[in-house]
PDB file of C-alpha atoms and ligand atoms in Angstrom:
ATOM      1  CA  MET A 187       0.000   0.000   0.000  1.00 43.00           C
ATOM      2  CA  PHE A 188       1.089   3.547  -0.618  1.00 46.00           C
ATOM      3  CA  LYS A 189       0.642   6.519   1.631  1.00 43.00           C
ATOM      4  CA  LYS A 190      -0.911   9.897   0.895  1.00 44.00           C
ATOM      5  CA  SER A 191       1.924  12.273   0.216  1.00 42.00           C
ATOM      6  CA  ARG A 192       2.729  15.566  -1.347  1.00 43.00           C
ATOM      7  CA  ASN A 193       5.402  13.804  -3.309  1.00 43.00           C
ATOM      8  CA  LYS A 194       4.449  12.122  -6.520  1.00 50.00           C
ATOM      9  CA  LYS A 195       3.492   8.527  -5.792  1.00 55.00           C
ATOM     10  CA  LYS A 196       2.892   5.983  -8.472  1.00 55.00           C
ATOM     11  CA  THR A 197       1.219   2.582  -8.484  1.00 59.00           C
ATOM     12  CA  SER A 198       2.667  -0.423 -10.251  1.00 54.00           C
ATOM     13  CA  SER A 199       0.909   0.853 -13.381  1.00 61.00           C
ATOM     14  CA  ASN A 200       2.893   4.114 -13.037  1.00 63.00           C
ATOM     15  CA  ILE A 201      -0.131   6.305 -12.504  1.00 70.00           C
ATOM     16  CA  ASP A 202       0.111   9.587 -10.657  1.00 72.00           C
ATOM     17  CA  LEU A 203      -1.551   9.156  -7.281  1.00 78.00           C
ATOM     18  CA  GLN A 204      -1.021  12.708  -6.126  1.00 77.00           C
ATOM     19  CA  GLU A 205      -4.147  14.083  -4.449  1.00 86.00           C
ATOM     20  CA  LEU A 206      -5.638  10.643  -4.022  1.00 93.00           C
ATOM     21  CA  ASP A 207      -6.495  10.107  -0.366  1.00 94.00           C
ATOM     22  CA  ILE A 208      -5.780   6.462   0.320  1.00 93.00           C
ATOM     23  CA  HIS A 209      -7.781   6.724   3.529  1.00 94.00           C
ATOM     24  CA  ASN A 210     -10.904   7.541   1.534  1.00 95.00           C
ATOM     25  CA  ILE A 211     -10.963   4.792  -1.069  1.00 97.00           C
ATOM     26  CA  PRO A 212     -14.523   3.469  -1.530  1.00 98.00           C
ATOM     27  CA  LYS A 213     -14.864  -0.074  -0.235  1.00 98.00           C
ATOM     28  CA  HIS A 214     -17.244  -1.050  -3.030  1.00 98.00           C
ATOM     29  CA  VAL A 215     -17.073   0.225  -6.603  1.00 98.00           C
ATOM     30  CA  ALA A 216     -19.701  -0.902  -9.117  1.00 98.00           C
ATOM     31  CA  ILE A 217     -19.191  -0.402 -12.846  1.00 98.00           C
ATOM     32  CA  ILE A 218     -21.533  -0.435 -15.831  1.00 98.00           C
ATOM     33  CA  MET A 219     -19.053  -1.309 -18.571  1.00 98.00           C
ATOM     34  CA  ASP A 220     -20.664   0.381 -21.564  1.00 98.00           C
ATOM     35  CA  GLY A 221     -19.434   1.249 -25.040  1.00 98.00           C
ATOM     36  CA  ASN A 222     -17.840  -1.936 -26.349  1.00 98.00           C
ATOM     37  CA  GLY A 223     -20.003  -1.925 -29.478  1.00 97.00           C
ATOM     38  CA  ARG A 224     -19.295   1.732 -30.262  1.00 98.00           C
ATOM     39  CA  TRP A 225     -15.576   1.199 -29.717  1.00 98.00           C
ATOM     40  CA  ALA A 226     -15.619  -1.540 -32.358  1.00 98.00           C
ATOM     41  CA  LYS A 227     -17.869   0.412 -34.735  1.00 98.00           C
ATOM     42  CA  LYS A 228     -15.488   3.389 -34.661  1.00 98.00           C
ATOM     43  CA  ARG A 229     -12.788   1.032 -35.879  1.00 98.00           C
ATOM     44  CA  LYS A 230     -15.042  -0.653 -38.471  1.00 98.00           C
ATOM     45  CA  MET A 231     -14.685  -3.901 -36.546  1.00 97.00           C
ATOM     46  CA  PRO A 232     -17.413  -6.390 -35.568  1.00 96.00           C
ATOM     47  CA  ARG A 233     -19.017  -5.662 -32.178  1.00 97.00           C
ATOM     48  CA  ILE A 234     -17.457  -8.755 -30.639  1.00 97.00           C
ATOM     49  CA  LYS A 235     -14.008  -7.186 -31.021  1.00 98.00           C
ATOM     50  CA  GLY A 236     -15.236  -4.493 -28.668  1.00 98.00           C
ATOM     51  CA  HIS A 237     -16.256  -7.112 -26.133  1.00 98.00           C
ATOM     52  CA  TYR A 238     -12.867  -8.811 -26.488  1.00 97.00           C
ATOM     53  CA  GLN A 239     -11.118  -5.514 -25.838  1.00 98.00           C
ATOM     54  CA  GLY A 240     -13.555  -4.884 -22.974  1.00 98.00           C
ATOM     55  CA  MET A 241     -12.354  -8.103 -21.382  1.00 97.00           C
ATOM     56  CA  GLN A 242      -8.768  -6.773 -21.478  1.00 97.00           C
ATOM     57  CA  THR A 243      -9.977  -3.656 -19.656  1.00 98.00           C
ATOM     58  CA  VAL A 244     -11.557  -5.893 -16.995  1.00 98.00           C
ATOM     59  CA  LYS A 245      -8.077  -7.321 -16.342  1.00 97.00           C
ATOM     60  CA  THR A 246      -6.467  -3.875 -16.048  1.00 98.00           C
ATOM     61  CA  ILE A 247      -9.168  -2.481 -13.772  1.00 98.00           C
ATOM     62  CA  THR A 248      -9.253  -5.563 -11.560  1.00 98.00           C
ATOM     63  CA  LYS A 249      -5.499  -5.318 -10.976  1.00 97.00           C
ATOM     64  CA  GLN A 250      -5.709  -1.597 -10.306  1.00 97.00           C
ATOM     65  CA  ALA A 251      -8.665  -1.965  -7.942  1.00 98.00           C
ATOM     66  CA  SER A 252      -6.769  -4.622  -6.026  1.00 98.00           C
ATOM     67  CA  ASP A 253      -3.635  -2.423  -5.834  1.00 97.00           C
ATOM     68  CA  LEU A 254      -5.697   0.491  -4.539  1.00 97.00           C
ATOM     69  CA  GLY A 255      -7.233  -1.566  -1.743  1.00 97.00           C
ATOM     70  CA  ILE A 256     -10.795  -1.498  -3.100  1.00 98.00           C
ATOM     71  CA  GLU A 257     -12.543  -4.383  -1.334  1.00 98.00           C
ATOM     72  CA  TYR A 258     -15.455  -5.106  -3.696  1.00 98.00           C
ATOM     73  CA  LEU A 259     -15.603  -4.542  -7.456  1.00 98.00           C
ATOM     74  CA  THR A 260     -18.944  -5.402  -9.056  1.00 98.00           C
ATOM     75  CA  LEU A 261     -18.973  -5.478 -12.863  1.00 98.00           C
ATOM     76  CA  TYR A 262     -22.174  -5.494 -14.925  1.00 98.00           C
ATOM     77  CA  THR A 263     -21.200  -8.198 -17.371  1.00 97.00           C
ATOM     78  CA  PHE A 264     -24.542  -9.384 -18.718  1.00 96.00           C
ATOM     79  CA  SER A 265     -28.028  -8.194 -17.865  1.00 96.00           C
ATOM     80  CA  THR A 266     -31.294 -10.126 -17.886  1.00 95.00           C
ATOM     81  CA  GLU A 267     -32.185  -7.914 -20.894  1.00 94.00           C
ATOM     82  CA  ASN A 268     -29.007  -8.667 -22.900  1.00 96.00           C
ATOM     83  CA  TRP A 269     -30.455 -11.995 -24.152  1.00 97.00           C
ATOM     84  CA  THR A 270     -32.341  -9.994 -26.799  1.00 96.00           C
ATOM     85  CA  ARG A 271     -29.053  -9.270 -28.639  1.00 96.00           C
ATOM     86  CA  PRO A 272     -28.200 -11.313 -31.764  1.00 96.00           C
ATOM     87  CA  GLU A 273     -27.463 -14.923 -30.855  1.00 96.00           C
ATOM     88  CA  SER A 274     -23.890 -14.760 -32.155  1.00 96.00           C
ATOM     89  CA  GLU A 275     -23.120 -11.782 -29.897  1.00 96.00           C
ATOM     90  CA  VAL A 276     -24.721 -13.463 -26.867  1.00 97.00           C
ATOM     91  CA  ASN A 277     -22.706 -16.625 -27.549  1.00 97.00           C
ATOM     92  CA  TYR A 278     -19.523 -14.596 -27.789  1.00 97.00           C
ATOM     93  CA  ILE A 279     -20.161 -12.768 -24.508  1.00 97.00           C
ATOM     94  CA  MET A 280     -21.021 -16.077 -22.834  1.00 97.00           C
ATOM     95  CA  ASN A 281     -17.642 -17.444 -23.860  1.00 97.00           C
ATOM     96  CA  LEU A 282     -15.739 -14.442 -22.474  1.00 96.00           C
ATOM     97  CA  PRO A 283     -15.674 -15.652 -18.859  1.00 95.00           C
ATOM     98  CA  VAL A 284     -14.196 -18.946 -20.130  1.00 95.00           C
ATOM     99  CA  ASP A 285     -11.491 -17.072 -22.030  1.00 94.00           C
ATOM    100  CA  PHE A 286     -10.944 -14.548 -19.234  1.00 94.00           C
ATOM    101  CA  LEU A 287     -10.509 -17.175 -16.558  1.00 94.00           C
ATOM    102  CA  LYS A 288      -8.343 -19.420 -18.735  1.00 92.00           C
ATOM    103  CA  THR A 289      -5.882 -16.581 -19.269  1.00 93.00           C
ATOM    104  CA  PHE A 290      -6.243 -14.621 -16.049  1.00 96.00           C
ATOM    105  CA  LEU A 291      -7.108 -16.983 -13.191  1.00 96.00           C
ATOM    106  CA  PRO A 292      -3.459 -17.574 -12.148  1.00 96.00           C
ATOM    107  CA  GLU A 293      -2.972 -13.822 -11.806  1.00 96.00           C
ATOM    108  CA  LEU A 294      -6.210 -13.479  -9.842  1.00 97.00           C
ATOM    109  CA  ILE A 295      -5.022 -16.201  -7.477  1.00 96.00           C
ATOM    110  CA  GLU A 296      -1.624 -14.538  -7.140  1.00 97.00           C
ATOM    111  CA  LYS A 297      -3.315 -11.242  -6.293  1.00 97.00           C
ATOM    112  CA  ASN A 298      -5.477 -12.922  -3.640  1.00 98.00           C
ATOM    113  CA  VAL A 299      -8.665 -11.969  -5.565  1.00 98.00           C
ATOM    114  CA  LYS A 300     -11.881 -13.839  -4.765  1.00 98.00           C
ATOM    115  CA  VAL A 301     -14.231 -14.401  -7.718  1.00 98.00           C
ATOM    116  CA  GLU A 302     -17.944 -14.201  -6.943  1.00 98.00           C
ATOM    117  CA  THR A 303     -21.161 -13.646  -8.916  1.00 98.00           C
ATOM    118  CA  ILE A 304     -24.589 -12.131  -8.585  1.00 98.00           C
ATOM    119  CA  GLY A 305     -27.373 -12.932 -11.033  1.00 98.00           C
ATOM    120  CA  PHE A 306     -29.395 -15.895 -12.237  1.00 97.00           C
ATOM    121  CA  ILE A 307     -26.342 -17.904 -13.157  1.00 97.00           C
ATOM    122  CA  SER A 308     -28.039 -21.284 -13.371  1.00 95.00           C
ATOM    123  CA  ASN A 309     -29.483 -20.088 -16.705  1.00 95.00           C
ATOM    124  CA  LEU A 310     -26.032 -19.572 -18.222  1.00 97.00           C
ATOM    125  CA  PRO A 311     -24.628 -22.080 -20.741  1.00 97.00           C
ATOM    126  CA  ASN A 312     -22.895 -25.050 -19.088  1.00 97.00           C
ATOM    127  CA  SER A 313     -19.401 -24.118 -20.234  1.00 97.00           C
ATOM    128  CA  THR A 314     -19.763 -20.580 -18.835  1.00 97.00           C
ATOM    129  CA  LEU A 315     -21.132 -21.867 -15.566  1.00 97.00           C
ATOM    130  CA  LYS A 316     -18.371 -24.435 -15.258  1.00 97.00           C
ATOM    131  CA  ALA A 317     -15.605 -21.855 -15.780  1.00 96.00           C
ATOM    132  CA  ILE A 318     -17.190 -19.539 -13.217  1.00 97.00           C
ATOM    133  CA  GLU A 319     -17.710 -22.300 -10.654  1.00 97.00           C
ATOM    134  CA  GLN A 320     -14.097 -23.434 -11.078  1.00 96.00           C
ATOM    135  CA  ALA A 321     -12.829 -19.874 -10.585  1.00 97.00           C
ATOM    136  CA  LYS A 322     -15.006 -19.437  -7.499  1.00 97.00           C
ATOM    137  CA  ASP A 323     -13.764 -22.707  -6.096  1.00 97.00           C
ATOM    138  CA  GLN A 324     -10.096 -21.976  -6.756  1.00 97.00           C
ATOM    139  CA  THR A 325     -10.304 -18.522  -5.193  1.00 98.00           C
ATOM    140  CA  LYS A 326     -12.693 -19.299  -2.355  1.00 97.00           C
ATOM    141  CA  ASN A 327     -10.079 -18.917   0.383  1.00 97.00           C
ATOM    142  CA  ASN A 328      -8.653 -15.682  -1.004  1.00 98.00           C
ATOM    143  CA  THR A 329      -9.025 -12.683   1.266  1.00 98.00           C
ATOM    144  CA  GLY A 330      -8.288  -9.752  -1.055  1.00 98.00           C
ATOM    145  CA  LEU A 331     -10.487  -7.941  -3.571  1.00 98.00           C
ATOM    146  CA  LYS A 332     -13.869  -9.532  -4.207  1.00 98.00           C
ATOM    147  CA  LEU A 333     -14.398  -9.476  -7.965  1.00 98.00           C
ATOM    148  CA  ILE A 334     -18.139  -9.824  -8.416  1.00 98.00           C
ATOM    149  CA  PHE A 335     -19.473 -10.521 -11.902  1.00 98.00           C
ATOM    150  CA  ALA A 336     -23.119  -9.576 -12.383  1.00 98.00           C
ATOM    151  CA  MET A 337     -24.100 -12.225 -14.928  1.00 97.00           C
ATOM    152  CA  ASN A 338     -27.684 -12.576 -16.104  1.00 98.00           C
ATOM    153  CA  TYR A 339     -28.407  -9.987 -13.448  1.00 98.00           C
ATOM    154  CA  GLY A 340     -31.380  -7.623 -13.202  1.00 98.00           C
ATOM    155  CA  GLY A 341     -32.131  -5.374 -10.246  1.00 98.00           C
ATOM    156  CA  ARG A 342     -35.918  -5.624 -10.455  1.00 98.00           C
ATOM    157  CA  ALA A 343     -35.849  -9.424 -10.740  1.00 98.00           C
ATOM    158  CA  GLU A 344     -33.478  -9.529  -7.763  1.00 98.00           C
ATOM    159  CA  ILE A 345     -35.922  -7.502  -5.644  1.00 98.00           C
ATOM    160  CA  VAL A 346     -38.863  -9.667  -6.756  1.00 98.00           C
ATOM    161  CA  ASP A 347     -36.881 -12.741  -5.683  1.00 98.00           C
ATOM    162  CA  GLY A 348     -36.087 -11.137  -2.327  1.00 98.00           C
ATOM    163  CA  VAL A 349     -39.756 -10.291  -1.756  1.00 98.00           C
ATOM    164  CA  LYS A 350     -40.752 -13.885  -2.560  1.00 98.00           C
ATOM    165  CA  ALA A 351     -38.136 -15.203  -0.107  1.00 98.00           C
ATOM    166  CA  LEU A 352     -39.543 -12.947   2.620  1.00 98.00           C
ATOM    167  CA  TYR A 353     -43.093 -14.019   1.817  1.00 98.00           C
ATOM    168  CA  ARG A 354     -42.096 -17.672   2.181  1.00 98.00           C
ATOM    169  CA  LYS A 355     -40.502 -16.903   5.556  1.00 98.00           C
ATOM    170  CA  VAL A 356     -43.700 -15.188   6.708  1.00 98.00           C
ATOM    171  CA  GLN A 357     -45.742 -18.184   5.544  1.00 98.00           C
ATOM    172  CA  ALA A 358     -43.432 -20.558   7.396  1.00 98.00           C
ATOM    173  CA  LYS A 359     -43.826 -18.281  10.447  1.00 98.00           C
ATOM    174  CA  GLU A 360     -40.047 -17.762  10.566  1.00 98.00           C
ATOM    175  CA  ILE A 361     -40.681 -14.011  10.567  1.00 98.00           C
ATOM    176  CA  ALA A 362     -43.646 -11.737  11.200  1.00 98.00           C
ATOM    177  CA  ILE A 363     -44.777  -9.300   8.536  1.00 97.00           C
ATOM    178  CA  ASP A 364     -43.737  -6.369  10.710  1.00 98.00           C
ATOM    179  CA  ASP A 365     -40.205  -7.735  10.940  1.00 98.00           C
ATOM    180  CA  ILE A 366     -39.801  -6.769   7.292  1.00 98.00           C
ATOM    181  CA  ASP A 367     -37.703  -3.647   7.011  1.00 98.00           C
ATOM    182  CA  GLU A 368     -34.992  -2.325   4.709  1.00 98.00           C
ATOM    183  CA  GLU A 369     -32.301  -4.310   6.440  1.00 98.00           C
ATOM    184  CA  LEU A 370     -34.222  -7.575   6.160  1.00 98.00           C
ATOM    185  CA  LEU A 371     -34.941  -7.058   2.479  1.00 98.00           C
ATOM    186  CA  SER A 372     -31.253  -6.200   1.897  1.00 98.00           C
ATOM    187  CA  SER A 373     -30.273  -9.435   3.588  1.00 98.00           C
ATOM    188  CA  ASN A 374     -32.503 -11.357   1.173  1.00 98.00           C
ATOM    189  CA  LEU A 375     -30.912  -9.934  -1.964  1.00 98.00           C
ATOM    190  CA  MET A 376     -28.080 -11.457  -3.996  1.00 98.00           C
ATOM    191  CA  THR A 377     -25.765  -8.787  -2.609  1.00 98.00           C
ATOM    192  CA  LYS A 378     -26.462  -9.704   1.023  1.00 98.00           C
ATOM    193  CA  SER A 379     -22.780 -10.237   1.865  1.00 98.00           C
ATOM    194  CA  TYR A 380     -21.607  -6.936   0.394  1.00 98.00           C
ATOM    195  CA  PRO A 381     -21.842  -3.353   1.590  1.00 98.00           C
ATOM    196  CA  ASP A 382     -23.742  -1.011  -0.741  1.00 98.00           C
ATOM    197  CA  PRO A 383     -21.439   0.557  -3.339  1.00 98.00           C
ATOM    198  CA  GLU A 384     -20.256   4.025  -2.408  1.00 98.00           C
ATOM    199  CA  LEU A 385     -19.421   4.662  -6.056  1.00 98.00           C
ATOM    200  CA  LEU A 386     -21.102   3.688  -9.314  1.00 98.00           C
ATOM    201  CA  ILE A 387     -19.276   4.376 -12.561  1.00 98.00           C
ATOM    202  CA  ARG A 388     -20.840   4.098 -16.010  1.00 98.00           C
ATOM    203  CA  THR A 389     -18.604   4.496 -19.016  1.00 98.00           C
ATOM    204  CA  SER A 390     -19.381   5.723 -22.543  1.00 98.00           C
ATOM    205  CA  GLY A 391     -21.205   8.907 -21.553  1.00 98.00           C
ATOM    206  CA  GLU A 392     -24.618   7.258 -21.180  1.00 97.00           C
ATOM    207  CA  GLN A 393     -26.439   8.397 -18.055  1.00 98.00           C
ATOM    208  CA  ARG A 394     -28.719   5.527 -17.114  1.00 96.00           C
ATOM    209  CA  ILE A 395     -28.834   2.901 -14.385  1.00 97.00           C
ATOM    210  CA  SER A 396     -30.124   0.111 -16.674  1.00 97.00           C
ATOM    211  CA  ASN A 397     -31.556  -2.053 -13.882  1.00 98.00           C
ATOM    212  CA  PHE A 398     -28.169  -2.400 -12.154  1.00 98.00           C
ATOM    213  CA  LEU A 399     -28.144  -2.648  -8.339  1.00 98.00           C
ATOM    214  CA  ILE A 400     -31.188  -0.387  -8.202  1.00 98.00           C
ATOM    215  CA  TRP A 401     -31.809  -1.052  -4.502  1.00 98.00           C
ATOM    216  CA  GLN A 402     -28.159  -0.849  -3.491  1.00 98.00           C
ATOM    217  CA  VAL A 403     -27.233   2.460  -5.177  1.00 98.00           C
ATOM    218  CA  SER A 404     -29.742   4.573  -3.230  1.00 97.00           C
ATOM    219  CA  TYR A 405     -26.928   6.642  -1.702  1.00 95.00           C
ATOM    220  CA  SER A 406     -24.091   5.910  -4.109  1.00 97.00           C
ATOM    221  CA  GLU A 407     -22.182   8.624  -5.908  1.00 97.00           C
ATOM    222  CA  PHE A 408     -22.685   8.303  -9.677  1.00 98.00           C
ATOM    223  CA  ILE A 409     -19.912   9.127 -12.109  1.00 98.00           C
ATOM    224  CA  PHE A 410     -20.642   9.075 -15.823  1.00 98.00           C
ATOM    225  CA  ASN A 411     -17.291   8.737 -17.546  1.00 98.00           C
ATOM    226  CA  GLU A 412     -16.989   9.649 -21.233  1.00 98.00           C
ATOM    227  CA  LYS A 413     -14.555   6.890 -22.217  1.00 98.00           C
ATOM    228  CA  LEU A 414     -15.833   3.825 -24.032  1.00 98.00           C
ATOM    229  CA  TRP A 415     -15.187   0.804 -21.790  1.00 98.00           C
ATOM    230  CA  PRO A 416     -12.310  -0.635 -23.897  1.00 98.00           C
ATOM    231  CA  ASP A 417     -10.556   2.755 -23.561  1.00 98.00           C
ATOM    232  CA  PHE A 418     -11.137   3.016 -19.801  1.00 98.00           C
ATOM    233  CA  ASP A 419      -7.894   2.471 -17.913  1.00 98.00           C
ATOM    234  CA  SER A 420      -6.175   2.840 -14.536  1.00 97.00           C
ATOM    235  CA  GLU A 421      -5.757   6.555 -15.026  1.00 96.00           C
ATOM    236  CA  GLU A 422      -9.497   6.998 -15.616  1.00 97.00           C
ATOM    237  CA  LEU A 423     -10.327   4.875 -12.565  1.00 98.00           C
ATOM    238  CA  ILE A 424      -8.088   7.048 -10.404  1.00 97.00           C
ATOM    239  CA  LYS A 425      -9.672  10.198 -11.900  1.00 96.00           C
ATOM    240  CA  CYS A 426     -13.082   8.812 -10.894  1.00 97.00           C
ATOM    241  CA  LEU A 427     -11.828   8.122  -7.369  1.00 97.00           C
ATOM    242  CA  LYS A 428     -10.540  11.692  -7.092  1.00 96.00           C
ATOM    243  CA  ILE A 429     -13.922  13.053  -8.233  1.00 96.00           C
ATOM    244  CA  TYR A 430     -15.598  10.785  -5.670  1.00 96.00           C
ATOM    245  CA  GLN A 431     -13.308  12.092  -2.939  1.00 95.00           C
ATOM    246  CA  ASN A 432     -14.248  15.673  -3.786  1.00 93.00           C
ATOM    247  CA  ARG A 433     -17.961  14.990  -3.431  1.00 92.00           C
ATOM    248  CA  GLN A 434     -19.732  15.536  -0.124  1.00 77.00           C
ATOM    249  CA  ARG A 435     -21.824  12.562   0.846  1.00 68.00           C
ATOM    250  CA  ARG A 436     -24.722  13.692   2.976  1.00 73.00           C
ATOM    251  CA  PHE A 437     -27.076  10.678   3.092  1.00 74.00           C
ATOM    252  CA  GLY A 438     -30.084  12.993   3.255  1.00 79.00           C
ATOM    253  CA  GLY A 439     -28.619  15.063   6.092  1.00 79.00           C
ATOM    254  CA  LEU A 440     -26.994  18.482   5.922  1.00 72.00           C
TER     255      LEU A 440
HETATM  256  C1  FPP B  49     -21.967  -3.098 -22.988  1.00 88.47           C
HETATM  257  O1  FPP B  49     -21.444  -2.537 -24.159  1.00 88.47           O
HETATM  258  C2  FPP B  49     -21.228  -4.314 -22.680  1.00 88.47           C
HETATM  259  C3  FPP B  49     -21.769  -5.546 -22.506  1.00 88.47           C
HETATM  260  C4  FPP B  49     -23.217  -5.833 -22.567  1.00 88.47           C
HETATM  261  C5  FPP B  49     -20.911  -6.709 -22.253  1.00 88.47           C
HETATM  262  C6  FPP B  49     -19.907  -6.452 -21.205  1.00 88.47           C
HETATM  263  C7  FPP B  49     -18.850  -7.433 -21.283  1.00 88.47           C
HETATM  264  C8  FPP B  49     -17.540  -7.145 -21.153  1.00 88.47           C
HETATM  265  C9  FPP B  49     -16.999  -5.813 -20.903  1.00 88.47           C
HETATM  266  C10 FPP B  49     -16.521  -8.179 -21.191  1.00 88.47           C
HETATM  267  C11 FPP B  49     -16.768  -9.148 -20.103  1.00 88.47           C
HETATM  268  C12 FPP B  49     -15.571  -9.673 -19.558  1.00 88.47           C
HETATM  269  C13 FPP B  49     -15.506 -10.736 -18.749  1.00 88.47           C
HETATM  270  C14 FPP B  49     -14.303 -10.927 -17.997  1.00 88.47           C
HETATM  271  C15 FPP B  49     -16.579 -11.716 -18.594  1.00 88.47           C
HETATM  272  P1  FPP B  49     -22.368  -2.438 -25.436  1.00 88.47           P
HETATM  273  O2  FPP B  49     -22.184  -3.676 -26.232  1.00 88.47           O
HETATM  274  O3  FPP B  49     -23.784  -2.195 -25.030  1.00 88.47           O
HETATM  275  O4  FPP B  49     -21.762  -1.202 -26.160  1.00 88.47           O
HETATM  276  P2  FPP B  49     -22.543  -0.151 -27.074  1.00 88.47           P
HETATM  277  O5  FPP B  49     -23.518   0.562 -26.176  1.00 88.47           O
HETATM  278  O6  FPP B  49     -21.453   0.734 -27.562  1.00 88.47           O
HETATM  279  O7  FPP B  49     -23.217  -0.919 -28.172  1.00 88.47           O
END
């Protein structure tokens, strides 16, 4: 770890950390990785090239997040709505975790990263599921950054599931209806083991939440970054953290 200093400090990726307060790094950063398709289109390449390049950015940002001491990094990898894309694109995205983990798992293990997921993963193709389950298993004792892939994830569906779970508990008389409060619903969501993200970043200039962690981002700071996801890098992440640190979080108070 590096210390806040007036002197120029650099991470392993040689990025200027001046003015970054290492005592105010958000514990949980969530990212909507948008702009892969546009990145490819600008280069007259097929959209899948953008997703491939997006996967490389996932590697860079994971390493940087781990170096910075971020504890949870949740990445919106595939939404419940993304199935409506052309089949060839869906198939390509579904194979990315296989490719990513084949090439990157040793480094994740070395960096003490723990791979986790949120989302309806049992509906993923077998090969995708197998790669993810293997990565989870091989990193299950790691104590560093939690790298959480939101795969086949949708915020509304997650809340509906949580409500159903609570209803079943009421029916089974495990809880009374008046026991239901915000905390109890939170503890019945897929994110129950994680703190709410302090910071949500969306790349590519779009300013939407797109059904991502809609319950959990109630008090998060939102940063809409102009870079297309494949162009997002460590420097941009650190810029976002500096913007975050200059915001005043009031949680409804003064
Ligand atoms: C949004 O860009 C991106 C996605 C729906 C897929 C995200 C996937 C990755 C970044 C790679 C995943 C990597 C791993 C490790 C599994 P878009 O296609 O909507 O871009 P556009 O808005 O420019 O069309």
